[in-house]
Backbone as CSV, one residue per row, in Angstrom:
resi,resn,N_x,N_y,N_z,CA_x,CA_y,CA_z,C_x,C_y,C_z
1,MET,17.540,8.077,-2.693,18.387,7.510,-3.472,18.247,8.445,-4.811
2,ARG,19.515,8.940,-5.508,19.587,9.917,-6.324,20.573,9.363,-7.387
3,THR,20.583,9.794,-8.500,21.427,9.123,-9.891,21.571,10.520,-10.660
4,MET,22.636,10.477,-11.329,22.817,11.352,-12.264,22.624,10.706,-13.752
5,ILE,21.749,11.606,-14.552,21.445,11.477,-16.080,21.843,12.668,-16.679
6,ASP,22.858,12.506,-17.607,23.036,14.005,-18.307,23.299,14.820,-17.685
7,ASP,23.998,14.676,-16.496,24.525,15.941,-15.759,23.248,16.384,-14.919
8,ARG,22.190,15.575,-14.726,21.219,15.779,-14.040,20.899,14.996,-12.698
9,ILE,20.743,15.586,-11.447,20.575,14.701,-10.379,18.789,14.138,-10.339
10,VAL,18.544,13.144,-10.637,17.292,12.488,-10.435,16.987,11.522,-9.289
11,VAL,16.064,12.259,-8.596,15.574,11.587,-7.345,14.990,10.127,-7.661
12,ARG,15.247,8.937,-7.069,14.623,7.883,-6.985,13.745,7.642,-5.913
13,GLY,12.407,8.004,-5.898,11.373,7.713,-4.777,10.662,6.588,-4.838
14,PRO,9.619,6.355,-4.016,8.963,4.941,-3.719,8.554,4.410,-4.856
15,LEU,8.072,5.371,-5.880,7.637,4.774,-7.246,8.616,4.403,-8.014
16,PHE,9.768,4.768,-7.940,10.800,4.065,-8.795,11.026,2.719,-8.362
17,ARG,11.442,2.903,-6.553,11.747,1.741,-5.858,10.614,0.401,-6.301
18,LYS,9.457,1.017,-6.225,8.431,0.031,-6.474,8.244,-0.752,-7.968
19,LEU,8.505,0.091,-8.746,8.900,-0.548,-10.420,9.938,-0.984,-10.734
20,GLN,11.175,-0.665,-10.022,12.439,-1.319,-10.201,12.163,-2.684,-9.337
21,VAL,11.558,-2.782,-8.314,11.578,-4.376,-7.674,10.989,-5.415,-8.639
22,CYS,9.687,-4.851,-9.134,8.648,-5.444,-10.025,8.982,-5.715,-11.640
23,GLY,10.230,-4.930,-11.904,10.565,-5.293,-13.094,11.673,-4.158,-13.595
24,PRO,12.966,-4.567,-13.786,13.938,-3.349,-13.920,13.675,-2.390,-14.871
25,LEU,13.642,-1.198,-14.751,13.598,0.129,-15.520,14.688,0.094,-16.687
26,GLN,14.546,0.757,-17.776,15.594,0.962,-18.422,16.010,2.503,-18.267
27,GLN,17.065,2.918,-18.219,17.395,4.572,-18.066,16.633,5.328,-18.414
28,ALA,15.952,5.208,-19.721,15.127,6.171,-20.298,14.010,6.378,-19.473
29,ASP,13.440,5.239,-18.763,12.298,5.251,-17.988,12.519,6.434,-16.869
30,GLU,13.802,6.490,-16.365,13.955,6.910,-15.009,13.505,8.401,-14.786
31,GLU,14.067,9.078,-15.951,13.145,10.715,-15.649,11.863,10.845,-15.771
32,ILE,11.063,9.856,-16.569,9.677,9.912,-16.476,8.999,9.417,-15.250
33,VAL,9.552,8.774,-14.595,9.058,8.201,-13.208,9.548,9.227,-12.429
34,ALA,10.840,10.040,-12.401,11.084,10.924,-11.272,10.147,12.168,-11.754
35,GLY,9.837,12.336,-12.850,9.038,13.578,-13.134,7.401,13.593,-12.693
36,ILE,7.164,12.191,-12.516,5.795,11.632,-11.812,5.950,12.202,-10.522
37,GLU,6.942,11.475,-9.628,7.085,11.721,-8.437,7.080,13.189,-8.187
38,ALA,7.927,13.838,-8.661,8.189,15.364,-8.529,6.935,16.028,-8.641
39,SER,5.758,15.706,-9.347,4.468,16.491,-9.417,3.465,16.255,-8.483
40,ALA,3.905,15.351,-7.341,3.056,14.998,-6.277,2.674,16.345,-5.145
41,ARG,1.619,16.291,-4.926,0.950,17.446,-4.330,0.585,16.902,-3.056
42,PRO,0.867,17.887,-1.773,0.173,17.380,-0.825,-1.116,17.321,-0.601
43,VAL,-1.640,16.372,0.162,-3.511,15.919,0.338,-3.651,15.550,1.585
44,PRO,-4.449,16.598,2.297,-4.655,16.261,3.820,-5.280,15.063,3.999
45,SER,-5.181,14.420,5.201,-5.806,13.124,5.714,-7.412,13.311,5.538
46,GLY,-7.875,12.024,5.204,-9.569,12.093,5.228,-9.923,12.836,4.021
47,THR,-9.019,12.695,2.832,-9.685,13.545,1.308,-9.912,12.362,0.725
48,ASP,-10.973,12.303,-0.350,-11.668,11.424,-1.135,-10.562,11.820,-2.435
49,LEU,-9.841,11.076,-2.818,-9.114,11.074,-4.156,-9.990,10.604,-5.498
50,ILE,-10.760,9.521,-5.225,-11.877,9.302,-6.190,-12.891,9.042,-5.399
51,ARG,-14.041,9.073,-5.899,-15.339,8.995,-5.244,-16.076,7.848,-5.889
52,GLU,-16.886,6.821,-5.119,-17.381,5.781,-5.865,-18.569,6.606,-6.732
53,GLY,-18.990,5.850,-7.620,-20.042,6.420,-8.696,-19.533,7.222,-9.607
54,HIS,-18.328,7.811,-9.544,-17.303,8.885,-10.189,-16.748,8.155,-11.513
55,ARG,-16.607,8.995,-12.475,-15.531,8.567,-13.679,-14.015,8.767,-13.217
56,PRO,-13.252,7.937,-13.144,-11.935,8.261,-12.625,-11.185,9.195,-13.931
57,ASP,-10.357,10.260,-13.370,-9.908,10.825,-14.289,-8.430,10.872,-14.541
58,GLY,-7.867,9.597,-14.313,-6.550,9.144,-14.575,-5.900,8.447,-13.410
59,MET,-4.705,7.871,-13.382,-4.002,7.083,-12.651,-3.785,8.083,-11.243
60,VAL,-3.564,7.405,-10.069,-3.251,8.229,-9.076,-2.137,7.582,-8.417
61,VAL,-1.043,8.390,-7.963,0.450,7.527,-7.334,0.521,8.134,-5.987
62,ILE,0.696,7.502,-5.062,0.878,7.628,-3.897,2.372,7.691,-3.660
63,THR,2.934,8.940,-3.412,4.426,8.956,-2.917,4.704,9.230,-1.531
64,GLU,3.952,9.678,-0.570,3.990,9.802,0.814,2.537,9.252,1.596
65,GLY,2.574,8.616,2.668,1.538,8.378,3.365,0.569,7.356,3.068
66,PHE,-0.303,6.939,3.739,-1.297,5.832,3.645,-2.806,6.314,2.632
67,ALA,-3.247,5.561,2.031,-4.452,5.733,1.336,-5.283,4.440,1.519
68,CYS,-6.562,4.584,0.928,-7.002,3.130,0.959,-7.932,3.188,-0.076
69,ARG,-8.273,1.980,-0.641,-9.700,1.960,-1.381,-10.825,1.223,-0.235
70,TYR,-12.011,1.955,-0.595,-13.101,1.517,0.802,-14.389,1.493,0.005
71,LYS,-15.250,0.645,0.789,-16.677,0.891,0.256,-17.521,1.222,1.695
72,LEU,-18.736,1.938,1.040,-19.604,2.397,2.455,-20.952,1.726,2.188
73,ARG,-21.303,1.284,3.430,-22.726,0.794,3.404,-23.525,1.880,3.706
74,GLU,-24.917,2.018,3.415,-26.114,3.053,3.530,-25.861,3.675,4.754
75,ASN,-25.584,2.777,5.787,-25.831,2.990,6.962,-24.434,3.801,7.771
76,GLY,-23.355,3.996,6.687,-22.287,4.750,7.073,-21.063,3.746,7.382
77,ALA,-21.494,2.675,7.545,-20.346,1.562,7.852,-19.233,1.395,6.698
78,ARG,-18.186,1.330,7.132,-16.968,1.562,5.767,-16.029,0.031,5.864
79,GLN,-16.083,-0.285,4.841,-15.210,-1.447,4.754,-13.864,-0.912,4.003
80,ILE,-12.776,-1.013,4.536,-11.461,-0.830,3.872,-10.896,-2.023,3.071
81,ILE,-10.838,-2.080,1.873,-10.642,-3.154,1.175,-9.050,-3.148,0.476
82,ALA,-8.430,-2.249,0.486,-6.850,-2.236,0.269,-6.357,-0.827,0.925
83,TYR,-5.068,-0.851,1.096,-3.992,-0.135,1.482,-3.269,0.377,0.469
84,LEU,-3.086,1.481,0.280,-2.283,2.244,-0.982,-1.187,3.025,-0.262
85,VAL,0.261,2.487,-0.265,1.455,2.938,0.375,2.451,3.450,-0.561
86,PRO,3.334,4.479,-0.314,3.834,5.038,-0.960,4.724,4.041,-1.984
87,GLY,4.547,4.518,-3.449,5.119,3.956,-4.582,3.959,3.211,-5.136
88,ASP,2.650,2.975,-4.672,1.748,2.295,-5.090,0.856,3.211,-6.419
89,VAL,0.484,2.671,-7.160,-0.486,3.310,-8.502,-1.913,2.903,-8.367
90,CYS,-2.688,3.511,-8.530,-4.283,3.315,-8.083,-4.746,3.598,-9.453
91,ASP,-5.710,2.642,-10.013,-6.615,2.621,-11.388,-5.670,2.756,-12.728
92,LEU,-4.752,1.434,-12.312,-4.283,1.439,-13.711,-5.260,1.309,-15.179
93,ASP,-6.351,0.877,-14.902,-7.361,1.034,-16.261,-8.347,1.815,-16.046
94,ALA,-8.020,3.160,-15.545,-8.847,4.405,-15.388,-9.401,4.736,-16.901
95,SER,-8.646,4.305,-18.145,-9.233,4.767,-19.333,-10.252,4.138,-19.735
96,VAL,-10.688,2.601,-19.296,-11.588,1.815,-19.666,-12.837,1.660,-18.795
97,VAL,-12.790,2.554,-17.492,-13.477,2.282,-16.503,-14.455,3.484,-16.511
98,SER,-15.849,3.433,-16.717,-16.642,4.488,-16.672,-17.237,4.702,-15.521
99,ARG,-17.140,4.314,-14.401,-17.760,4.519,-13.421,-17.075,3.645,-11.925
100,MET,-16.643,4.377,-11.001,-15.591,3.653,-10.080,-16.744,2.848,-9.105
101,ASP,-16.748,1.507,-8.851,-17.371,0.875,-7.604,-17.068,0.928,-6.341
102,HIS,-15.996,1.898,-6.132,-15.484,1.906,-4.921,-14.923,3.347,-4.818
103,ALA,-14.563,3.894,-3.236,-13.650,5.125,-3.514,-12.302,4.793,-2.955
104,VAL,-11.704,6.227,-3.112,-10.139,5.813,-2.871,-10.052,7.209,-1.695
105,GLY,-9.226,7.016,-0.714,-9.385,8.238,0.355,-7.924,7.997,0.775
106,THR,-7.510,9.073,1.460,-6.344,9.096,2.034,-6.813,8.737,3.674
107,LEU,-5.766,8.028,4.569,-5.841,7.712,5.550,-5.077,8.880,6.673
108,SER,-3.763,9.289,6.043,-3.046,10.207,6.605,-3.046,11.273,5.653
109,ALA,-1.961,12.353,5.978,-1.391,13.132,5.168,-0.542,12.556,3.963
110,CYS,-0.722,12.981,2.893,-0.176,12.086,1.799,0.425,13.273,0.921
111,ARG,1.352,12.530,-0.286,1.550,13.581,-1.254,1.000,12.603,-2.449
112,VAL,0.363,13.134,-3.723,-0.181,11.960,-4.243,-0.044,13.094,-5.685
113,ALA,0.078,12.034,-6.819,0.655,12.578,-8.014,-0.386,11.899,-8.958
114,ARG,-1.100,12.579,-10.026,-2.113,12.480,-10.612,-1.434,12.137,-12.200
115,LEU,-1.746,11.453,-13.089,-1.501,11.070,-14.515,-3.011,11.072,-15.032
116,ALA,-3.036,11.905,-16.172,-4.311,12.173,-17.110,-4.156,10.521,-17.657
117,PRO,-5.355,10.133,-18.164,-5.745,8.970,-18.873,-4.633,8.710,-19.847
118,GLU,-4.394,9.563,-20.861,-3.315,9.470,-21.932,-2.119,9.407,-21.356
119,ASN,-1.676,10.145,-20.369,-0.342,9.944,-20.053,-0.069,8.612,-19.218
120,GLY,-1.165,8.061,-18.651,-1.169,6.610,-18.157,-0.959,5.464,-19.332
121,ARG,-1.765,5.950,-20.192,-1.559,5.078,-21.311,0.019,4.803,-21.917
122,ASP,0.640,6.014,-21.858,1.600,6.258,-22.625,2.890,5.187,-21.731
123,LEU,2.623,5.604,-20.187,3.692,4.916,-19.603,3.497,3.433,-19.551
124,ARG,2.255,2.959,-19.924,1.751,1.394,-19.887,2.633,1.070,-21.142
125,ARG,2.543,1.715,-22.094,3.442,1.325,-23.479,4.750,1.334,-23.515
126,ARG,5.280,1.982,-22.444,6.788,1.721,-22.003,6.874,0.211,-21.810
127,PRO,7.991,-0.637,-22.518,8.244,-1.801,-22.454,8.191,-2.378,-20.745
128,ALA,9.452,-1.793,-20.228,9.797,-1.690,-18.912,8.715,-1.565,-17.877
129,CYS,8.197,-0.203,-17.992,7.280,0.280,-17.123,5.926,-0.401,-17.113
130,GLY,5.562,-0.651,-18.478,4.254,-1.552,-18.350,4.315,-2.702,-17.983
131,GLN,5.410,-3.573,-17.819,5.749,-5.098,-17.666,6.121,-4.841,-15.708
132,ALA,6.247,-3.688,-15.249,6.290,-3.466,-13.880,4.991,-3.138,-13.276
133,LEU,4.310,-2.308,-13.976,2.834,-2.090,-13.690,2.070,-3.394,-13.924
134,GLU,2.095,-4.110,-14.619,1.113,-5.101,-14.937,1.841,-6.203,-13.577
135,THR,2.688,-6.248,-13.404,3.471,-7.094,-12.093,2.631,-6.395,-10.685
136,THR,2.740,-5.131,-10.480,1.918,-4.820,-9.526,0.531,-5.028,-9.507
137,ALA,-0.056,-5.088,-10.578,-1.469,-5.391,-10.633,-1.898,-6.721,-10.069
138,LEU,-0.906,-7.818,-10.685,-0.985,-9.083,-10.255,-0.839,-9.127,-8.428
139,ILE,0.058,-8.459,-7.974,0.296,-8.448,-6.749,-0.703,-8.043,-6.042
140,GLU,-1.612,-7.057,-6.654,-2.661,-6.211,-5.639,-3.969,-7.120,-5.961
141,GLY,-3.975,-8.172,-6.818,-5.015,-9.210,-6.905,-4.874,-10.121,-5.910
142,ALA,-3.631,-10.716,-5.771,-2.884,-11.659,-4.936,-3.474,-11.158,-3.245
143,THR,-3.156,-9.896,-3.064,-3.086,-9.408,-1.839,-4.522,-9.310,-1.496
144,LEU,-5.452,-8.912,-2.638,-6.977,-9.056,-1.838,-7.267,-10.321,-1.758
145,ARG,-7.144,-11.484,-2.614,-7.365,-12.721,-1.975,-7.083,-12.941,-0.598
146,GLU,-5.892,-12.570,-0.418,-5.282,-13.022,1.209,-6.072,-12.094,2.313
147,TRP,-6.628,-11.018,1.845,-7.482,-10.199,2.967,-8.609,-10.773,3.002
148,LEU,-9.368,-11.321,1.863,-10.481,-12.175,2.055,-10.227,-13.496,2.921
149,VAL,-9.143,-14.121,2.972,-8.859,-15.209,3.975,-8.698,-14.734,4.993
150,ASN,-7.798,-13.443,5.408,-7.534,-12.867,6.633,-9.214,-12.631,7.410
151,ILE,-10.248,-11.953,6.683,-11.393,-11.777,7.311,-12.291,-12.752,7.535
152,GLY,-12.115,-13.709,6.854,-12.813,-14.839,6.652,-12.617,-16.004,7.586
153,ARG,-11.098,-16.292,7.793,-10.769,-17.436,8.246,-9.735,-17.458,9.710
154,ARG,-9.190,-15.941,9.687,-8.092,-15.822,10.822,-8.843,-15.026,11.987
155,SER,-8.317,-15.713,13.122,-8.866,-14.919,14.530,-8.250,-13.667,14.206
156,ALA,-8.970,-12.641,15.537,-8.579,-11.302,15.351,-6.972,-10.953,15.509
157,VAL,-6.513,-11.766,16.504,-4.984,-11.491,16.673,-4.223,-11.910,15.156
158,GLU,-4.657,-12.896,14.833,-3.955,-13.489,13.478,-4.223,-12.236,12.227
159,ARG,-5.356,-11.545,12.321,-5.660,-10.806,11.290,-4.695,-9.821,11.273
160,LEU,-4.591,-9.018,12.775,-3.783,-7.943,12.932,-2.038,-8.251,12.677
161,ALA,-1.896,-9.498,13.256,-0.553,-9.991,12.929,-0.191,-9.778,11.515
162,HIS,-1.008,-10.561,10.561,-0.865,-10.807,9.114,-0.523,-9.478,8.544
163,LEU,-1.615,-8.613,8.802,-1.674,-7.341,8.307,0.040,-6.359,8.452
164,PHE,0.468,-6.535,9.847,1.319,-6.044,10.199,2.833,-6.657,9.395
165,CYS,2.341,-7.733,9.084,3.581,-8.571,8.418,3.631,-8.139,7.156
166,GLU,2.449,-8.062,6.531,2.400,-7.736,5.170,3.033,-6.341,4.639
167,LEU,2.624,-5.386,5.545,2.978,-3.971,5.567,4.338,-3.948,5.711
168,PHE,4.953,-4.759,6.626,6.373,-4.725,6.793,7.088,-5.111,5.195
169,VAL,6.608,-5.984,4.603,7.160,-6.323,3.367,6.900,-5.354,2.485
170,ARG,5.808,-4.851,1.975,5.379,-3.839,0.906,6.115,-2.462,1.297
171,LEU,6.590,-2.095,2.733,7.164,-0.862,2.968,8.405,-1.019,2.846
172,GLY,9.152,-2.144,3.162,10.289,-2.715,3.009,10.959,-2.394,1.453
173,ALA,10.138,-3.026,0.692,10.291,-3.013,-0.839,10.606,-1.716,-1.179
174,VAL,10.365,-0.445,-0.481,10.345,0.799,-1.246,11.182,1.607,0.006
175,GLY,11.909,0.781,0.835,12.859,1.514,1.675,12.422,2.082,2.888
176,LEU,11.135,1.661,3.500,10.349,2.532,4.438,10.310,1.854,5.786
177,THR,11.273,0.576,6.004,11.539,-0.228,7.130,12.742,0.251,8.176
178,SER,12.692,-0.249,9.152,13.906,-0.305,9.469,13.957,-1.858,10.358
179,GLU,14.963,-2.161,11.095,15.126,-3.599,11.799,13.950,-3.320,12.805
180,SER,13.554,-2.418,13.405,12.636,-2.351,14.556,11.099,-2.132,14.220
181,GLY,11.004,-1.661,12.865,9.505,-1.569,12.252,9.172,-0.420,11.324
182,TYR,8.188,0.027,11.291,8.017,1.073,10.355,6.683,2.015,10.999
183,ASP,6.598,3.279,10.055,5.824,4.100,10.442,4.240,3.590,9.930
184,LEU,3.322,3.783,10.871,1.975,3.523,10.548,0.867,4.383,11.047
185,PRO,0.836,5.531,10.292,0.069,6.716,10.374,-1.353,6.240,10.541
186,ILE,-2.070,5.392,10.712,-3.450,5.127,10.672,-3.869,4.845,12.239
187,THR,-5.163,4.997,12.239,-5.818,5.094,13.659,-6.624,3.570,13.901
188,GLN,-6.848,3.369,15.492,-7.633,2.006,15.396,-8.744,1.669,14.844
189,ILE,-9.679,2.658,14.589,-10.692,2.726,13.770,-10.385,2.375,12.363
190,ASP,-9.506,2.909,11.801,-9.012,2.495,10.402,-8.627,0.929,10.462
191,LEU,-7.900,0.372,11.364,-7.500,-1.020,11.602,-8.933,-1.787,11.793
192,ALA,-9.888,-1.114,12.462,-11.324,-2.053,12.817,-11.981,-1.908,11.309
193,ASP,-11.843,-1.286,10.293,-12.615,-1.187,9.148,-12.012,-1.900,8.170
194,THR,-10.611,-2.031,8.596,-9.872,-3.003,7.762,-10.106,-4.539,8.133
195,THR,-10.272,-4.838,9.093,-10.201,-6.347,9.645,-11.510,-6.433,9.772
196,GLY,-12.543,-5.869,9.773,-13.925,-6.398,10.496,-14.319,-6.229,11.683
197,MET,-13.723,-5.793,12.578,-13.855,-6.005,14.085,-14.232,-4.420,14.595
198,THR,-14.479,-4.432,15.597,-14.843,-2.906,16.372,-13.467,-2.479,16.708
199,SER,-13.482,-1.287,17.170,-12.223,-0.403,17.629,-11.794,-1.105,19.119
200,VAL,-12.821,-1.458,19.759,-12.703,-1.802,21.258,-11.989,-3.333,20.873
201,HIS,-12.571,-4.175,20.103,-11.842,-5.693,19.627,-10.442,-5.436,19.256
202,VAL,-10.181,-4.540,18.333,-8.768,-3.818,17.953,-8.007,-3.752,18.695
203,ASN,-8.211,-3.016,20.071,-7.506,-2.545,21.226,-7.220,-3.363,21.673
204,ARG,-7.911,-4.582,22.236,-8.081,-5.502,22.907,-6.903,-6.597,22.463
205,SER,-7.146,-6.698,20.897,-5.872,-7.411,20.132,-4.544,-7.215,20.251
206,LEU,-4.531,-5.854,19.855,-3.228,-4.863,19.828,-2.625,-5.294,21.420
207,GLY,-3.553,-5.405,22.423,-2.808,-5.571,23.806,-2.299,-6.968,23.859
208,GLU,-3.151,-7.986,23.266,-2.577,-9.002,23.250,-0.999,-9.432,22.591
209,LEU,-1.037,-8.577,21.311,0.183,-8.917,20.622,1.477,-7.980,21.752
210,LYS,0.988,-7.135,22.017,1.972,-6.375,23.013,2.229,-7.287,24.182
211,ARG,1.409,-7.657,24.951,1.514,-8.627,26.078,2.682,-9.820,25.659
212,ALA,2.372,-10.195,24.502,3.314,-11.356,24.009,4.333,-11.139,23.723
213,GLY,5.025,-9.866,23.527,6.190,-9.346,23.286,6.502,-9.376,21.749
214,LEU,5.458,-9.229,20.915,5.640,-8.977,19.645,5.376,-7.804,19.033
215,ILE,4.954,-6.782,19.452,4.797,-5.555,18.591,4.710,-4.414,19.973
216,GLU,4.807,-3.139,19.443,4.560,-2.048,20.254,4.089,-0.720,19.547
217,ARG,3.284,0.141,19.826,3.243,1.186,19.227,3.427,2.466,19.945
218,ARG,4.421,3.231,19.129,4.806,4.262,19.882,4.428,5.530,18.992
219,GLY,3.388,5.952,19.214,2.606,7.181,18.713,2.276,6.373,17.154
220,LYS,2.598,7.119,15.887,2.676,6.677,14.817,3.582,5.737,14.123
221,ARG,4.082,5.049,15.051,5.369,4.205,14.776,4.838,2.688,15.271
222,LEU,5.052,1.487,14.338,4.766,0.280,15.001,6.284,-0.177,15.229
223,ILE,6.426,-0.893,16.193,7.864,-1.528,16.694,7.138,-3.051,16.774
224,LEU,8.233,-3.674,15.758,8.117,-5.062,15.657,9.198,-6.043,16.615
225,ARG,8.811,-6.273,17.901,9.566,-6.697,19.046,10.356,-8.043,18.538
226,ASP,9.651,-8.965,17.687,9.828,-10.059,17.359,9.185,-10.377,16.012
227,LEU,9.615,-10.265,14.997,8.994,-10.450,13.596,8.854,-12.109,13.239
228,PRO,9.882,-12.829,13.304,9.869,-14.198,13.161,8.332,-14.780,14.061
229,ARG,8.419,-14.561,15.437,7.291,-15.229,16.086,6.071,-14.480,15.452
230,LEU,5.972,-13.180,15.384,4.629,-12.747,14.683,4.249,-13.214,13.501
231,MET,5.400,-13.541,12.222,4.926,-14.116,11.364,4.569,-15.701,11.438
232,GLU,5.009,-16.377,12.629,4.396,-17.553,13.036,2.999,-17.495,13.635
233,VAL,2.813,-16.535,14.246,1.155,-16.568,14.802,0.431,-15.980,13.783
234,ALA,0.693,-15.446,12.594,-0.032,-15.032,11.468,-0.040,-16.393,10.138
235,GLU,0.751,-16.788,10.505,0.919,-17.965,9.400,1.327,-17.334,8.145
236,PHE,2.219,-16.225,8.013,2.155,-15.294,7.018,3.436,-16.100,6.190
237,ARG,3.108,-16.055,4.904,4.139,-16.637,3.930,3.979,-15.420,2.784
238,ALA,5.149,-14.898,2.486,5.197,-13.486,1.705,5.187,-13.861,0.128
239,ASP,4.866,-14.942,0.009,5.149,-15.722,-1.429,3.813,-14.611,-2.386
240,TYR,3.174,-14.420,-1.817,1.968,-13.588,-2.829,2.305,-12.356,-2.744
241,LEU,3.438,-12.112,-2.039,3.880,-10.520,-2.413,5.135,-10.469,-3.688
242,HIS,5.521,-11.620,-3.860,6.604,-11.899,-4.967,6.451,-10.806,-5.962
243,PRO,7.837,-10.096,-6.484,8.841,-9.896,-5.755,9.263,-9.357,-4.761
244,MET,8.353,-8.654,-4.070,8.421,-7.967,-2.685,9.015,-8.659,-1.548
245,ASP,9.046,-9.897,-1.584,9.261,-10.739,-0.601,10.716,-10.845,-0.333
246,LEU,11.405,-10.014,-1.310,12.771,-9.824,-1.026,13.124,-9.072,0.223
247,ALA,12.145,-8.451,0.614,12.548,-7.622,2.074,12.781,-8.448,2.996
248,LEU,12.386,-9.776,3.023,12.436,-10.586,4.384,13.798,-11.302,4.022
249,ALA,14.300,-10.941,2.832,15.618,-11.939,2.627,17.010,-11.748,3.546
């Protein structure tokens, strides 16, 4: 999406779309957001953007690809505790955190923008941007609670179904879905570390969803064969993602 501001073309990418959904931006904010997205640089898959125990050096914005928040046990076992998709902002409170209690890393090739703490503070002081960022933080907290329910109370098939429905809404809010599905550039090991299962169990559960005519994976793309039925299996209600749940309207 492109718009003209003072005879200049400004590209509206996923960060703009995400903030605009969470709280309408003023025209004066658009160039700032466009500048942040233009500063994004490529980062390979499997790269730590922030390491556990380190002091964060500012806000991280994902403009392409998938990243995640994760924790490692001493035996090397990984638990993914959140996905970061295009438009997501990580470490809004970087300026007040002295040490990270988790790591942030890329699950696929990404483009990532970094904002120094002072620039992040300036962005949050802008009324429209600040309100939108506060809304994204509230959505992130609600999503974490839903993930806890996913791991604690849903079956293996329900966990995957719920995750796929959630991603459809989140990616749809920034224009990265079609009626048939969306790109999902992560592995079965990533899905296992997200849902608390083994990769063998994930493979078996994906097979169940496919045989039921609900999904299909074609390389790095997830095809949603029957979204209403998938939502029914997952008991998925998108209200915790408000206002991004408008993607289902």
